[in-house]
Amino acid sequence: MFSAKRITRSMVPVAASAVVLVGLLSGCGSDEGSQAVPAAPAATASTQATAAASEPVAGQAPTVAKTQGWLKIYAGTAPAGTSAVQLNIVDNPAVGKYVSDGAGRSLYRFDKDTAQPSVSNCSGQCAVTWPPLTVNRDQVLFAAGVDPQQVGFIERADGTCQITVGGWPVYYFSKDVKPGDLLGQGVGGTWFAVAPNGAKAAK
């Protein structure tokens, strides 16, 4: 008959293994996921043509344009019923073209972040005012009008996976309440709508 002490000792390795497994399944969990996506130069006709050329043909199943760790990134619009983060382009008369999510909500970059390497310096109360755009492990990402090669993700300190464009982590602004709102443009001289190549949207 085994003693309680022996049973307790035998359970320790199992419990430790469970903790490790939970750690692997939580957060981004990929070395590739924490690598930088190089910042892009200004958009050119050739980069715009590359993005357009990778758009899926109607009636054909989408093909993966880029893979970063576990995240599959496609060009174009997500098919109905797909669990996906969608990036679109909005053409604004004041700032030109910038990136929005699938619901038309504006996305921003923060001058105090870095693109090489991709690092977010917005946490705590900053992340309440400027919530990061994140992607979950059970999702894919579709980029319409944005070169998929310019899109990626980083792992934040809290383990969530934040989308990057041109290496820059991207965020919402909490005071934008409807699609097309651009109230975060120029806030503090450090927040700007993000252009399709990761630059500051401006004319």
mmCIF file of N, CA and C in Angstrom, residues 98-162:
data_model
loop_
_atom_site.group_PDB
_atom_site.id
_atom_site.type_symbol
_atom_site.label_atom_id
_atom_site.label_comp_id
_atom_site.label_asym_id
_atom_site.label_seq_id
_atom_site.Cartn_x
_atom_site.Cartn_y
_atom_site.Cartn_z
ATOM 1 N N TYR A 98 -5.205 54.939 -45.198
ATOM 2 C CA TYR A 98 -4.770 54.363 -43.936
ATOM 3 C C TYR A 98 -5.476 53.034 -43.719
ATOM 4 N N VAL A 99 -5.012 52.284 -42.713
ATOM 5 C CA VAL A 99 -5.523 50.933 -42.464
ATOM 6 C C VAL A 99 -6.646 50.965 -41.433
ATOM 7 N N SER A 100 -7.675 50.181 -41.697
ATOM 8 C CA SER A 100 -8.777 50.002 -40.736
ATOM 9 C C SER A 100 -8.989 48.510 -40.527
ATOM 10 N N ASP A 101 -9.815 48.166 -39.536
ATOM 11 C CA ASP A 101 -10.177 46.760 -39.376
ATOM 12 C C ASP A 101 -11.367 46.446 -40.271
ATOM 13 N N GLY A 102 -11.893 45.234 -40.168
ATOM 14 C CA GLY A 102 -12.978 44.825 -41.041
ATOM 15 C C GLY A 102 -14.272 45.574 -40.823
ATOM 16 N N ALA A 103 -14.417 46.207 -39.647
ATOM 17 C CA ALA A 103 -15.616 46.984 -39.340
ATOM 18 C C ALA A 103 -15.452 48.455 -39.707
ATOM 19 N N GLY A 104 -14.290 48.810 -40.263
ATOM 20 C CA GLY A 104 -14.049 50.198 -40.650
ATOM 21 C C GLY A 104 -13.470 51.060 -39.547
ATOM 22 N N ARG A 105 -13.080 50.471 -38.420
ATOM 23 C CA ARG A 105 -12.488 51.249 -37.319
ATOM 24 C C ARG A 105 -11.031 51.556 -37.617
ATOM 25 N N SER A 106 -10.653 52.792 -37.405
ATOM 26 C CA SER A 106 -9.310 53.265 -37.736
ATOM 27 C C SER A 106 -8.253 52.621 -36.845
ATOM 28 N N LEU A 107 -7.064 52.412 -37.440
ATOM 29 C CA LEU A 107 -5.932 51.841 -36.718
ATOM 30 C C LEU A 107 -4.781 52.834 -36.716
ATOM 31 N N TYR A 108 -4.049 52.848 -35.609
ATOM 32 C CA TYR A 108 -3.011 53.861 -35.381
ATOM 33 C C TYR A 108 -1.669 53.222 -35.033
ATOM 34 N N ARG A 109 -0.611 54.004 -35.203
ATOM 35 C CA ARG A 109 0.736 53.646 -34.741
ATOM 36 C C ARG A 109 1.210 54.699 -33.741
ATOM 37 N N PHE A 110 2.175 54.308 -32.911
ATOM 38 C CA PHE A 110 2.644 55.132 -31.799
ATOM 39 C C PHE A 110 4.132 55.421 -32.009
ATOM 40 N N ASP A 111 4.497 56.713 -32.034
ATOM 41 C CA ASP A 111 5.885 57.086 -32.303
ATOM 42 C C ASP A 111 6.869 56.565 -31.253
ATOM 43 N N LYS A 112 6.380 56.259 -30.031
ATOM 44 C CA LYS A 112 7.280 55.772 -28.991
ATOM 45 C C LYS A 112 7.503 54.262 -29.072
ATOM 46 N N ASP A 113 6.795 53.587 -29.975
ATOM 47 C CA ASP A 113 7.086 52.192 -30.297
ATOM 48 C C ASP A 113 8.272 52.158 -31.256
ATOM 49 N N THR A 114 8.744 50.959 -31.554
ATOM 50 C CA THR A 114 9.782 50.802 -32.579
ATOM 51 C C THR A 114 9.344 49.728 -33.569
ATOM 52 N N ALA A 115 9.868 49.839 -34.793
ATOM 53 C CA ALA A 115 9.557 48.861 -35.835
ATOM 54 C C ALA A 115 10.711 47.904 -36.077
ATOM 55 N N GLN A 116 11.911 48.303 -35.704
ATOM 56 C CA GLN A 116 13.098 47.465 -35.879
ATOM 57 C C GLN A 116 13.937 47.479 -34.601
ATOM 58 N N PRO A 117 13.676 46.563 -33.682
ATOM 59 C CA PRO A 117 12.673 45.486 -33.725
ATOM 60 C C PRO A 117 11.275 45.993 -33.389
ATOM 61 N N SER A 118 10.283 45.176 -33.708
ATOM 62 C CA SER A 118 8.899 45.539 -33.401
ATOM 63 C C SER A 118 8.670 45.440 -31.901
ATOM 64 N N VAL A 119 8.439 46.584 -31.262
ATOM 65 C CA VAL A 119 8.227 46.623 -29.815
ATOM 66 C C VAL A 119 7.106 47.603 -29.492
ATOM 67 N N SER A 120 6.178 47.170 -28.645
ATOM 68 C CA SER A 120 5.128 48.061 -28.155
ATOM 69 C C SER A 120 5.558 48.661 -26.828
ATOM 70 N N ASN A 121 5.424 49.971 -26.719
ATOM 71 C CA ASN A 121 5.703 50.677 -25.473
ATOM 72 C C ASN A 121 4.440 51.303 -24.899
ATOM 73 N N CYS A 122 3.308 50.708 -25.220
ATOM 74 C CA CYS A 122 2.014 51.182 -24.724
ATOM 75 C C CYS A 122 1.377 50.057 -23.922
ATOM 76 N N SER A 123 1.323 50.240 -22.604
ATOM 77 C CA SER A 123 0.719 49.235 -21.733
ATOM 78 C C SER A 123 -0.024 49.949 -20.613
ATOM 79 N N GLY A 124 -0.638 49.191 -19.720
ATOM 80 C CA GLY A 124 -1.359 49.800 -18.609
ATOM 81 C C GLY A 124 -2.467 50.725 -19.080
ATOM 82 N N GLN A 125 -2.512 51.948 -18.523
ATOM 83 C CA GLN A 125 -3.557 52.901 -18.883
ATOM 84 C C GLN A 125 -3.464 53.305 -20.343
ATOM 85 N N CYS A 126 -2.243 53.328 -20.883
ATOM 86 C CA CYS A 126 -2.074 53.648 -22.310
ATOM 87 C C CYS A 126 -2.855 52.657 -23.167
ATOM 88 N N ALA A 127 -2.777 51.364 -22.820
ATOM 89 C CA ALA A 127 -3.465 50.346 -23.609
ATOM 90 C C ALA A 127 -4.970 50.352 -23.391
ATOM 91 N N VAL A 128 -5.429 51.017 -22.334
ATOM 92 C CA VAL A 128 -6.874 51.202 -22.140
ATOM 93 C C VAL A 128 -7.370 52.278 -23.111
ATOM 94 N N THR A 129 -6.593 53.357 -23.226
ATOM 95 C CA THR A 129 -6.947 54.444 -24.152
ATOM 96 C C THR A 129 -6.710 54.037 -25.597
ATOM 97 N N TRP A 130 -5.655 53.250 -25.800
ATOM 98 C CA TRP A 130 -5.268 52.807 -27.148
ATOM 99 C C TRP A 130 -5.208 51.280 -27.166
ATOM 100 N N PRO A 131 -6.354 50.612 -27.260
ATOM 101 C CA PRO A 131 -6.359 49.139 -27.222
ATOM 102 C C PRO A 131 -5.634 48.557 -28.438
ATOM 103 N N PRO A 132 -4.740 47.601 -28.217
ATOM 104 C CA PRO A 132 -4.045 46.982 -29.349
ATOM 105 C C PRO A 132 -4.980 46.107 -30.178
ATOM 106 N N LEU A 133 -4.725 46.045 -31.476
ATOM 107 C CA LEU A 133 -5.431 45.089 -32.335
ATOM 108 C C LEU A 133 -4.728 43.747 -32.173
ATOM 109 N N THR A 134 -5.444 42.749 -31.699
ATOM 110 C CA THR A 134 -4.837 41.456 -31.416
ATOM 111 C C THR A 134 -5.450 40.356 -32.277
ATOM 112 N N VAL A 135 -4.745 39.242 -32.355
ATOM 113 C CA VAL A 135 -5.212 38.062 -33.083
ATOM 114 C C VAL A 135 -5.053 36.862 -32.163
ATOM 115 N N ASN A 136 -6.017 35.941 -32.221
ATOM 116 C CA ASN A 136 -5.981 34.732 -31.407
ATOM 117 C C ASN A 136 -5.497 33.543 -32.222
ATOM 118 N N ARG A 137 -5.091 32.494 -31.522
ATOM 119 C CA ARG A 137 -4.554 31.313 -32.189
ATOM 120 C C ARG A 137 -5.571 30.624 -33.105
ATOM 121 N N ASP A 138 -6.858 30.781 -32.827
ATOM 122 C CA ASP A 138 -7.862 30.122 -33.658
ATOM 123 C C ASP A 138 -8.308 31.003 -34.825
ATOM 124 N N GLN A 139 -7.579 32.083 -35.084
ATOM 125 C CA GLN A 139 -7.918 32.992 -36.171
ATOM 126 C C GLN A 139 -6.826 33.013 -37.241
ATOM 127 N N VAL A 140 -7.214 33.505 -38.418
ATOM 128 C CA VAL A 140 -6.265 33.812 -39.475
ATOM 129 C C VAL A 140 -6.359 35.303 -39.731
ATOM 130 N N LEU A 141 -5.535 35.819 -40.623
ATOM 131 C CA LEU A 141 -5.566 37.249 -40.920
ATOM 132 C C LEU A 141 -5.690 37.464 -42.421
ATOM 133 N N PHE A 142 -6.586 38.362 -42.814
ATOM 134 C CA PHE A 142 -6.751 38.748 -44.218
ATOM 135 C C PHE A 142 -6.421 40.226 -44.364
ATOM 136 N N ALA A 143 -5.670 40.553 -45.394
ATOM 137 C CA ALA A 143 -5.278 41.943 -45.649
ATOM 138 C C ALA A 143 -5.708 42.336 -47.055
ATOM 139 N N ALA A 144 -6.635 43.280 -47.148
ATOM 140 C CA ALA A 144 -7.118 43.767 -48.436
ATOM 141 C C ALA A 144 -6.520 45.145 -48.705
ATOM 142 N N GLY A 145 -5.685 45.246 -49.743
ATOM 143 C CA GLY A 145 -5.043 46.511 -50.064
ATOM 144 C C GLY A 145 -3.748 46.731 -49.317
ATOM 145 N N VAL A 146 -3.421 45.831 -48.415
ATOM 146 C CA VAL A 146 -2.163 45.877 -47.661
ATOM 147 C C VAL A 146 -1.333 44.675 -48.096
ATOM 148 N N ASP A 147 -0.064 44.897 -48.420
ATOM 149 C CA ASP A 147 0.812 43.799 -48.800
ATOM 150 C C ASP A 147 0.939 42.836 -47.618
ATOM 151 N N PRO A 148 0.533 41.564 -47.771
ATOM 152 C CA PRO A 148 0.620 40.616 -46.647
ATOM 153 C C PRO A 148 2.039 40.480 -46.091
ATOM 154 N N GLN A 149 3.043 40.737 -46.922
ATOM 155 C CA GLN A 149 4.423 40.632 -46.445
ATOM 156 C C GLN A 149 4.753 41.720 -45.422
ATOM 157 N N GLN A 150 3.945 42.773 -45.367
ATOM 158 C CA GLN A 150 4.159 43.858 -44.412
ATOM 159 C C GLN A 150 3.403 43.641 -43.103
ATOM 160 N N VAL A 151 2.649 42.550 -43.014
ATOM 161 C CA VAL A 151 1.799 42.297 -41.854
ATOM 162 C C VAL A 151 2.389 41.174 -41.011
ATOM 163 N N GLY A 152 2.315 41.312 -39.701
ATOM 164 C CA GLY A 152 2.797 40.269 -38.800
ATOM 165 C C GLY A 152 2.219 40.462 -37.417
ATOM 166 N N PHE A 153 2.886 39.902 -36.408
ATOM 167 C CA PHE A 153 2.437 40.099 -35.039
ATOM 168 C C PHE A 153 3.622 40.024 -34.090
ATOM 169 N N ILE A 154 3.428 40.595 -32.905
ATOM 170 C CA ILE A 154 4.400 40.482 -31.818
ATOM 171 C C ILE A 154 3.669 39.977 -30.589
ATOM 172 N N GLU A 155 4.416 39.429 -29.647
ATOM 173 C CA GLU A 155 3.821 39.031 -28.373
ATOM 174 C C GLU A 155 3.991 40.156 -27.369
ATOM 175 N N ARG A 156 2.881 40.595 -26.788
ATOM 176 C CA ARG A 156 2.904 41.626 -25.770
ATOM 177 C C ARG A 156 3.264 41.019 -24.412
ATOM 178 N N ALA A 157 3.565 41.885 -23.454
ATOM 179 C CA ALA A 157 3.971 41.431 -22.123
ATOM 180 C C ALA A 157 2.895 40.589 -21.456
ATOM 181 N N ASP A 158 1.614 40.821 -21.819
ATOM 182 C CA ASP A 158 0.529 40.052 -21.207
ATOM 183 C C ASP A 158 0.241 38.754 -21.955
ATOM 184 N N GLY A 159 1.047 38.446 -22.965
ATOM 185 C CA GLY A 159 0.885 37.196 -23.705
ATOM 186 C C GLY A 159 -0.032 37.277 -24.907
ATOM 187 N N THR A 160 -0.713 38.404 -25.102
ATOM 188 C CA THR A 160 -1.560 38.546 -26.283
ATOM 189 C C THR A 160 -0.705 38.854 -27.506
ATOM 190 N N CYS A 161 -1.273 38.618 -28.675
ATOM 191 C CA CYS A 161 -0.548 38.759 -29.932
ATOM 192 C C CYS A 161 -1.066 39.982 -30.685
ATOM 193 N N GLN A 162 -0.226 40.985 -30.840
ATOM 194 C CA GLN A 162 -0.632 42.253 -31.440
ATOM 195 C C GLN A 162 -0.199 42.326 -32.897
#
